Tab-separated table of C-alpha atoms in Angstrom:
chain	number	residue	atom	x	y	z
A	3	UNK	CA	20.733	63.989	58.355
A	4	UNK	CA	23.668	62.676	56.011
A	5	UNK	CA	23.501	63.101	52.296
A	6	UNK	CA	22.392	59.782	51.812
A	7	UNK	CA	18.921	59.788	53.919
A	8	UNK	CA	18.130	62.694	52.005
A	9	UNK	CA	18.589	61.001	48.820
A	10	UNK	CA	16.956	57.842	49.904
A	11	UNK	CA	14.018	59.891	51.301
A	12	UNK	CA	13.747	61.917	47.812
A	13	UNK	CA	13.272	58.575	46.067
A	14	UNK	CA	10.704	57.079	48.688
A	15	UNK	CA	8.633	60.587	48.602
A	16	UNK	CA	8.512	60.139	44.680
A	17	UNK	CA	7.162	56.787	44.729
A	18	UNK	CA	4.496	57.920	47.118
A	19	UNK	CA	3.747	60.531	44.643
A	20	UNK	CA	3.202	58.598	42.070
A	21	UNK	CA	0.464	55.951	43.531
A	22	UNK	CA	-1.259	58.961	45.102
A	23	UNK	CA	-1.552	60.381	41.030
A	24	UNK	CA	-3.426	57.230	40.082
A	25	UNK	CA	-6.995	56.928	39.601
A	26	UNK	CA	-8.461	53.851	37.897
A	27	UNK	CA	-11.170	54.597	35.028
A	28	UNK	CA	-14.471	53.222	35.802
A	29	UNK	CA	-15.936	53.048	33.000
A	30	UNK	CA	-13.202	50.068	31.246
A	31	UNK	CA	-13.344	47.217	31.614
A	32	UNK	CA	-12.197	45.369	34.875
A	33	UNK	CA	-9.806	42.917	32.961
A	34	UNK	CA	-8.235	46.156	31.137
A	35	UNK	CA	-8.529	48.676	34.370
A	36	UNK	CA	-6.247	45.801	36.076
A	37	UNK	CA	-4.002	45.545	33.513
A	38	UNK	CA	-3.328	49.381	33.354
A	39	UNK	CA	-2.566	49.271	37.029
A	40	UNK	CA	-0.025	46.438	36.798
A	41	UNK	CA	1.873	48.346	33.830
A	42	UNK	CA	1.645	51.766	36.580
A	43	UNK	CA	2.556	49.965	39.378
A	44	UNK	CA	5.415	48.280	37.268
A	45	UNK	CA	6.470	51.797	35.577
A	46	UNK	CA	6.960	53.204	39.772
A	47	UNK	CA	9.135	50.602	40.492
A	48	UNK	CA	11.106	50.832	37.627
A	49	UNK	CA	11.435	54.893	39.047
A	50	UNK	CA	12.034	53.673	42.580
A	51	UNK	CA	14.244	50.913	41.342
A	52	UNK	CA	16.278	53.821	38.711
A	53	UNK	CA	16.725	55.884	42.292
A	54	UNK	CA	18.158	54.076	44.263
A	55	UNK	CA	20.894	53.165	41.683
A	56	UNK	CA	21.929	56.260	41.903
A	57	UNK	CA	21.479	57.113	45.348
A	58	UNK	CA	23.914	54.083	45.586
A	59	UNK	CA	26.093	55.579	42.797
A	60	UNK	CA	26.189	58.656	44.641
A	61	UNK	CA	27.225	56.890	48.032
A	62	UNK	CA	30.626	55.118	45.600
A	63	UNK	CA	31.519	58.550	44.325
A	64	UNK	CA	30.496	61.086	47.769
A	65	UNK	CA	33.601	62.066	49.742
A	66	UNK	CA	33.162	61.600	53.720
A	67	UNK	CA	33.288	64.541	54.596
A	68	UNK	CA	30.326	66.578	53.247
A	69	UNK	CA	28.194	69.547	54.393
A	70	UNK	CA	25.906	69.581	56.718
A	71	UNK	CA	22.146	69.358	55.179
A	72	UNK	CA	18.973	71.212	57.712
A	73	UNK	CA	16.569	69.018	58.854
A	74	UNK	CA	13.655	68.422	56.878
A	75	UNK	CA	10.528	66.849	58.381
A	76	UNK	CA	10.489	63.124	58.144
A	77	UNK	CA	7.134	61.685	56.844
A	78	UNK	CA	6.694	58.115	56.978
A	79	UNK	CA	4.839	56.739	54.206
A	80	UNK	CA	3.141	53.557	53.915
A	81	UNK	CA	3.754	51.798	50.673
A	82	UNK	CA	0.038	49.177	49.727
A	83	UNK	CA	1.377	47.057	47.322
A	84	UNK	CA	-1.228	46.774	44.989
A	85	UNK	CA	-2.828	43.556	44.175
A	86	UNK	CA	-1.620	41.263	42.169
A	87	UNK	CA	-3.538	41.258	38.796
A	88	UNK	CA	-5.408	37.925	38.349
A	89	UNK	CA	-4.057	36.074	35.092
A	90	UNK	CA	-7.066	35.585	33.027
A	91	UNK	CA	-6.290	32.594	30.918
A	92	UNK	CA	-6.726	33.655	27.003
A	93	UNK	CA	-10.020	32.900	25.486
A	94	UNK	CA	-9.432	29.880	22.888
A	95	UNK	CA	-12.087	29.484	20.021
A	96	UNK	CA	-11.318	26.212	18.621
A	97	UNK	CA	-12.223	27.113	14.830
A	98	UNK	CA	-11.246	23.259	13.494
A	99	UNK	CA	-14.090	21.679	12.075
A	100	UNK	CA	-13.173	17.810	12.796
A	101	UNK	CA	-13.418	15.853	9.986
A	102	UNK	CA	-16.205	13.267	9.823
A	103	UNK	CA	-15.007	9.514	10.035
A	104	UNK	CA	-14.439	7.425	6.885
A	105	UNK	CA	-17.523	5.521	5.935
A	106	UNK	CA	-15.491	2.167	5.345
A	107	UNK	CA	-17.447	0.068	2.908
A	108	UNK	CA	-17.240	-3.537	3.036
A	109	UNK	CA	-17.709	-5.436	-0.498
A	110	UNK	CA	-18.342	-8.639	-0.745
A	111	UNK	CA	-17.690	-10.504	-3.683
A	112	UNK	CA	-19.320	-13.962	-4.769
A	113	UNK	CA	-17.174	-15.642	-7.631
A	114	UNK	CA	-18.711	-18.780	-8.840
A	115	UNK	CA	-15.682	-21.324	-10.412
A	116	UNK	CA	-16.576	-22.622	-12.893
A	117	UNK	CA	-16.884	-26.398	-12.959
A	118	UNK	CA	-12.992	-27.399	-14.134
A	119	UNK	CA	-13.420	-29.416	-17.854
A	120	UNK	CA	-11.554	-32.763	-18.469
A	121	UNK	CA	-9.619	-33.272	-21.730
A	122	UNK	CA	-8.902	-36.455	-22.345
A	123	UNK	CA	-6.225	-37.163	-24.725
A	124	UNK	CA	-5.716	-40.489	-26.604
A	125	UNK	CA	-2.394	-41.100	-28.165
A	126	UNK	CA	-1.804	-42.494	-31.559
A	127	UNK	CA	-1.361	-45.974	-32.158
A	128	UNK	CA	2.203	-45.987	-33.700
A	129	UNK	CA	2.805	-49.534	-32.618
A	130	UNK	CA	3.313	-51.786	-35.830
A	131	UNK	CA	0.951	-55.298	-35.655
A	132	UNK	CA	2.619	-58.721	-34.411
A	133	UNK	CA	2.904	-61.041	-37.445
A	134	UNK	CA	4.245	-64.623	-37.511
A	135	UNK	CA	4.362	-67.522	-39.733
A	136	UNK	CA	3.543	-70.767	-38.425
A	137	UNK	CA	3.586	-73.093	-41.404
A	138	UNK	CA	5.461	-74.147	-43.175
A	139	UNK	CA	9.334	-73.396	-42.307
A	140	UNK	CA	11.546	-71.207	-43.413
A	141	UNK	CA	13.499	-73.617	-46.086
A	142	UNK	CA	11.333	-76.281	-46.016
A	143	UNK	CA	11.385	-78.214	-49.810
A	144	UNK	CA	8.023	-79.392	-51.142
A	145	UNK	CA	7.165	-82.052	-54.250
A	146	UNK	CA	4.309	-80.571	-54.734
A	147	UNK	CA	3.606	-76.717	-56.158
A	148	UNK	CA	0.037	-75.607	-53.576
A	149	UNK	CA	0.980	-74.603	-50.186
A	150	UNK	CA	-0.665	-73.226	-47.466
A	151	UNK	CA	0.449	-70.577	-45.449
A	152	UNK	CA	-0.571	-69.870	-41.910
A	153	UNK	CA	0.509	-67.756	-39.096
A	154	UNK	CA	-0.556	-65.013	-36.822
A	155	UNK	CA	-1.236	-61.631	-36.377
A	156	UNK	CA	-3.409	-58.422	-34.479
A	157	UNK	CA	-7.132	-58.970	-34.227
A	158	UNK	CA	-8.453	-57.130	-36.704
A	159	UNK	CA	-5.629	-56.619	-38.857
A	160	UNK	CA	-5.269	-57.408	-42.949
A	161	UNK	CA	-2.329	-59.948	-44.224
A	162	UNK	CA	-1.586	-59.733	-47.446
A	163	UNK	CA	0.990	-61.537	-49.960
A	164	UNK	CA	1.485	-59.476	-52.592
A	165	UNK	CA	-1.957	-58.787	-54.378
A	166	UNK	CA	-3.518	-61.833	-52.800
A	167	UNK	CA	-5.408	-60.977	-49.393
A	168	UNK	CA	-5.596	-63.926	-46.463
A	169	UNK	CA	-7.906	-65.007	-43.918
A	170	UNK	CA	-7.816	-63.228	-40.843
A	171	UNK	CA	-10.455	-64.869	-38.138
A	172	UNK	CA	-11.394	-62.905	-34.891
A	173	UNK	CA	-8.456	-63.962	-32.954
A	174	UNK	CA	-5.670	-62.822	-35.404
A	175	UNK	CA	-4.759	-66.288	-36.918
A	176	UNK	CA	-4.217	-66.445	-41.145
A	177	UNK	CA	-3.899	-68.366	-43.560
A	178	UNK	CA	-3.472	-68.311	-47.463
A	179	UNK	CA	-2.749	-70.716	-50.387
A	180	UNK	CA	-0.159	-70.026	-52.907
A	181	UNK	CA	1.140	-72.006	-56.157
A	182	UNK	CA	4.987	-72.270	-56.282
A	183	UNK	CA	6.873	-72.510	-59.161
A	184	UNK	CA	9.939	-75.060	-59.381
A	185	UNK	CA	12.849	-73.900	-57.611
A	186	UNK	CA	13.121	-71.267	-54.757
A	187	UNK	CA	9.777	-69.160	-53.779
A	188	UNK	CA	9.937	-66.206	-51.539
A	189	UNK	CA	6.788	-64.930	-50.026
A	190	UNK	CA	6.687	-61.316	-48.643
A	191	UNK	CA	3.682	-61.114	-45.498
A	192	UNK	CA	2.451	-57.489	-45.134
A	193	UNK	CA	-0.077	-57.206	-41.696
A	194	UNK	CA	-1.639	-53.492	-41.841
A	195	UNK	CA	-3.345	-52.889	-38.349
A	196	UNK	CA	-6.433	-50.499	-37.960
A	197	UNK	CA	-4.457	-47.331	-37.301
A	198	UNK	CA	-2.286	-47.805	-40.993
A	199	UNK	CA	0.743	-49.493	-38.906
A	200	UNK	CA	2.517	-51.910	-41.212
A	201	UNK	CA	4.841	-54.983	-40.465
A	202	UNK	CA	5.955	-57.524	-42.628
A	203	UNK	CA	7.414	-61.182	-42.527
A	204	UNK	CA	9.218	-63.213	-45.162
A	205	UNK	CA	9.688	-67.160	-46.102
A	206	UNK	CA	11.389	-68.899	-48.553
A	207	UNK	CA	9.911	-72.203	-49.421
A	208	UNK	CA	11.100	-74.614	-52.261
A	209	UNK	CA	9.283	-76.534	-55.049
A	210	UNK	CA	11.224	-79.896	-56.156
A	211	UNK	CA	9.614	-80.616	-59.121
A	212	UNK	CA	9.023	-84.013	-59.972
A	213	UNK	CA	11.448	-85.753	-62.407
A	214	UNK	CA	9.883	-86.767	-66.003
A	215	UNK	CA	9.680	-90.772	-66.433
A	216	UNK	CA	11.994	-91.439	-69.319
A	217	UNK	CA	10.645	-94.770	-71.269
A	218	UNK	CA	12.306	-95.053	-74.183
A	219	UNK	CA	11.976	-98.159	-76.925
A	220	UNK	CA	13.932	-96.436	-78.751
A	221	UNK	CA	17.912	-97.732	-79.399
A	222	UNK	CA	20.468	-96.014	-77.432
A	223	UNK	CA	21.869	-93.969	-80.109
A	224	UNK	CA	17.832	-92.428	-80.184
A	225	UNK	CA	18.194	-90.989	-77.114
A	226	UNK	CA	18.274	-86.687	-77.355
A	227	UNK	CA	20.181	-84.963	-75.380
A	228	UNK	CA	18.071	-82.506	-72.382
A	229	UNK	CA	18.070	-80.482	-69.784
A	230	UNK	CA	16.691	-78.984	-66.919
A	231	UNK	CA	17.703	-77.343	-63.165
A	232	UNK	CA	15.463	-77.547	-59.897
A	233	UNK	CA	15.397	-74.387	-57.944
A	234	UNK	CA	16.829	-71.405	-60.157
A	235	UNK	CA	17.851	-69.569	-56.557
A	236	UNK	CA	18.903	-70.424	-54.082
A	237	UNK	CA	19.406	-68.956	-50.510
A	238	UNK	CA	21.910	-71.357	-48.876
A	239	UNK	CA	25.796	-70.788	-48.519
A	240	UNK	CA	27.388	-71.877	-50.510
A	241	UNK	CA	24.280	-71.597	-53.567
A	242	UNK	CA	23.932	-74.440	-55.700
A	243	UNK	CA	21.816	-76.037	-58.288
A	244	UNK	CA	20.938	-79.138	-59.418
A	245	UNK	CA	20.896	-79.974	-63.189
A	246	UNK	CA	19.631	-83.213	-65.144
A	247	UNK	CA	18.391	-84.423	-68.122
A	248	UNK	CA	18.942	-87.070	-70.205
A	249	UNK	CA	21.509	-87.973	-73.455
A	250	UNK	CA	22.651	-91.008	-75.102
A	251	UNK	CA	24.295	-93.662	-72.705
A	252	UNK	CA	28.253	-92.657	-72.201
A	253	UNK	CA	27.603	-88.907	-73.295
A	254	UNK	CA	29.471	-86.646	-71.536
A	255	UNK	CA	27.524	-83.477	-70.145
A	256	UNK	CA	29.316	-80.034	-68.980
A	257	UNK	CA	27.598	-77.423	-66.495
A	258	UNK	CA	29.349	-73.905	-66.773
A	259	UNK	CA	29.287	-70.902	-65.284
A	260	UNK	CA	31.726	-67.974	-64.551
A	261	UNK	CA	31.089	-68.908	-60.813
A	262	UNK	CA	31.062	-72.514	-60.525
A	263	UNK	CA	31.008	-75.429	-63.129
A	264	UNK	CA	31.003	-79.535	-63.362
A	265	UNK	CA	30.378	-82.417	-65.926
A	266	UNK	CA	29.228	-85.823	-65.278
A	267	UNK	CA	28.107	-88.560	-68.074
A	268	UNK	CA	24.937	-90.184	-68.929
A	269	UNK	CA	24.019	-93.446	-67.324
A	270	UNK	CA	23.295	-96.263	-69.242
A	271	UNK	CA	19.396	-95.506	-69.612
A	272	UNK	CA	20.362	-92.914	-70.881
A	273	UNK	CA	19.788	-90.261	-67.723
A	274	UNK	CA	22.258	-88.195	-66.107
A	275	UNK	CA	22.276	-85.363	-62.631
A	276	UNK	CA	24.227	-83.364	-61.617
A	277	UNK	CA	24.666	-81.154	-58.441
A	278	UNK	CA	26.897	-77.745	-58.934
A	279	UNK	CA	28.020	-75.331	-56.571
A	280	UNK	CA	28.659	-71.436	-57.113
A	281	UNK	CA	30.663	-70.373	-54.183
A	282	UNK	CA	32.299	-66.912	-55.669
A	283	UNK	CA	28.429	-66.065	-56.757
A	284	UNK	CA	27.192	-62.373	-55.856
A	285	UNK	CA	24.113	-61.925	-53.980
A	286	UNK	CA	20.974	-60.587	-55.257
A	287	UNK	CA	22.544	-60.586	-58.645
A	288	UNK	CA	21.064	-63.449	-61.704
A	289	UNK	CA	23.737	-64.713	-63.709
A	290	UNK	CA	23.849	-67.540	-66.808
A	291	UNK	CA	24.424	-71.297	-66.509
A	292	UNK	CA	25.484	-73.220	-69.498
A	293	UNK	CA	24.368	-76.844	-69.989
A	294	UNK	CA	26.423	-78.522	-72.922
A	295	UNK	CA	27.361	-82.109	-74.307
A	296	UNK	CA	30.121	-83.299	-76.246
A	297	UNK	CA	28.562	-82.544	-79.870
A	298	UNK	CA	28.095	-78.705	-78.609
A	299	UNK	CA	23.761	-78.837	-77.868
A	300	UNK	CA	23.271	-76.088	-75.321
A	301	UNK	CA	21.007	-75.023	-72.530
A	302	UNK	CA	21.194	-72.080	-70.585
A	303	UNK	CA	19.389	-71.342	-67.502
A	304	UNK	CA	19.720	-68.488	-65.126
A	305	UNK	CA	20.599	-68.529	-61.242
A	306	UNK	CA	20.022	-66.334	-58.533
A	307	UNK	CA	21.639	-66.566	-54.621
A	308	UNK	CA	19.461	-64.941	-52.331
A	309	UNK	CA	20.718	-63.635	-49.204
């Protein structure tokens, strides 16, 4: 027998002897008496496994030629691998308490609208009445001094001219009588609609005033000397005036101003007219007319040019 069956026979002998040493307990339990044998069986062949790395080790390092060792009695052993211990899956307590479901809560909600409210808002009247004059015309000369204006206007509207208040029937139509005086005559129209809206319309209308009937039984020389003008303004371009009277037959008569003058002479009745423009006369603005005859008698009248 060579060095190296002894040595592997010294390891196989000590395995043997180590099963043959174990005895389970019988009174743990069977889960723990297996486990016990697995760690044994597991510790004896870490031994057997530690022996024969060094029986090998001793085979690298022996020399070949070694002494001879006696024979020793071979006993064959029979190695039971012991049973493989049953895996006993661990015992899980599942401790989690599962939370209970959400209680989802449905509200419903009624809204009631309320019933939507209509403003209605009216703007203000802002719009000044209509107002016309019909009759008479703008211009227009008269021989006599009551006139009647007429014209038109907003239902329901006032016309006034100056203080004095017209007619106003259903329909908007007006009308109002006025005296003139000799000469020129503007009239101012105010309409004032229901809402305070004012408009306004204005007319110039002239009075020719009638000329006296001179009758004289008198002798020439008796005659006096007068004088008189028909409008007193005038809103034509260029403004005038007329001027007449009446002076002994042959009498020369002058008309002066600082904006327009003339002279004529006194027929033989005894009358005389005469017709005098002012064409470097300022608007809006009265100045003085002189009416003279040859012996120096004066008259002075005043003149206005409307524009």
């Amino acid at each position: 027998m060579t060095t190296l069956d002894a040595r592997a026979r010294r390891a196989a002998h000590s395995i043997h002897a180590g099963l043959a040493e174990f005895t389970p307990a019988a009174s743990f339990d069977v889960v723990v008496v297996r486990q016990q044998r697995w760690r044994t069986l597991q510790a004896g062949l870490a031994g057997a496994a530690a022996a024969v790395l060094v029986v090998l080790a001793g085979i690298a390092i022996t020399p070949d030629a070694a002494p001879e060792v006696a024979d020793v009695p071979v006993t064959v052993v029979t190695t039971i691998p012991a049973p493989e211990p049953e895996v006993v899956p661990p015992v899980v307590v599942d401790t989690t308490t599962e939370a209970p479901e959400p209680t989802t809560t449905t509200t419903t909600t009624t809204t009631t609208e309320a019933p939507a409210s209509t403003t209605t808002t009216t703007a203000a009247d802002t719009t000044p009445p209509p107002l016309a004059i019909t009759s008479p015309k703008d211009g227009e000369h008269f021989e006599v001094d009551v006139i009647e204006f007429r014209g038109t206007t907003e239902p329901g509207a006032t016309v006034f001219a100056g203080q004095y208040e017209a007619n106003v029937d259903g329909e908007g139509n007006w009308s109002i009588v006025l005296v003139l005086s000799p000469g020129a005559n503007g009239a101012r129209f105010v309409a004032t609609d229901v809402a305070g809206n004012q408009s306004e319309a204005r007319i110039t209308v002239h009075y020719d005033e009638p000329k006296p009937t001179t009758t004289t039984t008198k002798a020439p020389e008796e005659i006096e000397f007068t004088a008189y003008n028909v409008y007193g303004v005038c809103d034509e371009e260029p403004p005038y005036d007329v001027y007449w009277g009446t002076a002994p037959p042959g009498t020369p008569i002058y008309v002066e101003s600082e904006y327009g003058s003339g002279s004529t002479v006194a027929n033989e009745g005894g009358e005389w007219e005469l017709k005098v423009y002012f064409p470097e006369a300022p608007p809006e603005k009265e100045f003085t007319v002189k009416v003279k005859n040859d012996k120096g008698q004066k008259y002075y009248f005043g003149f206005i040019w409307l524009v």
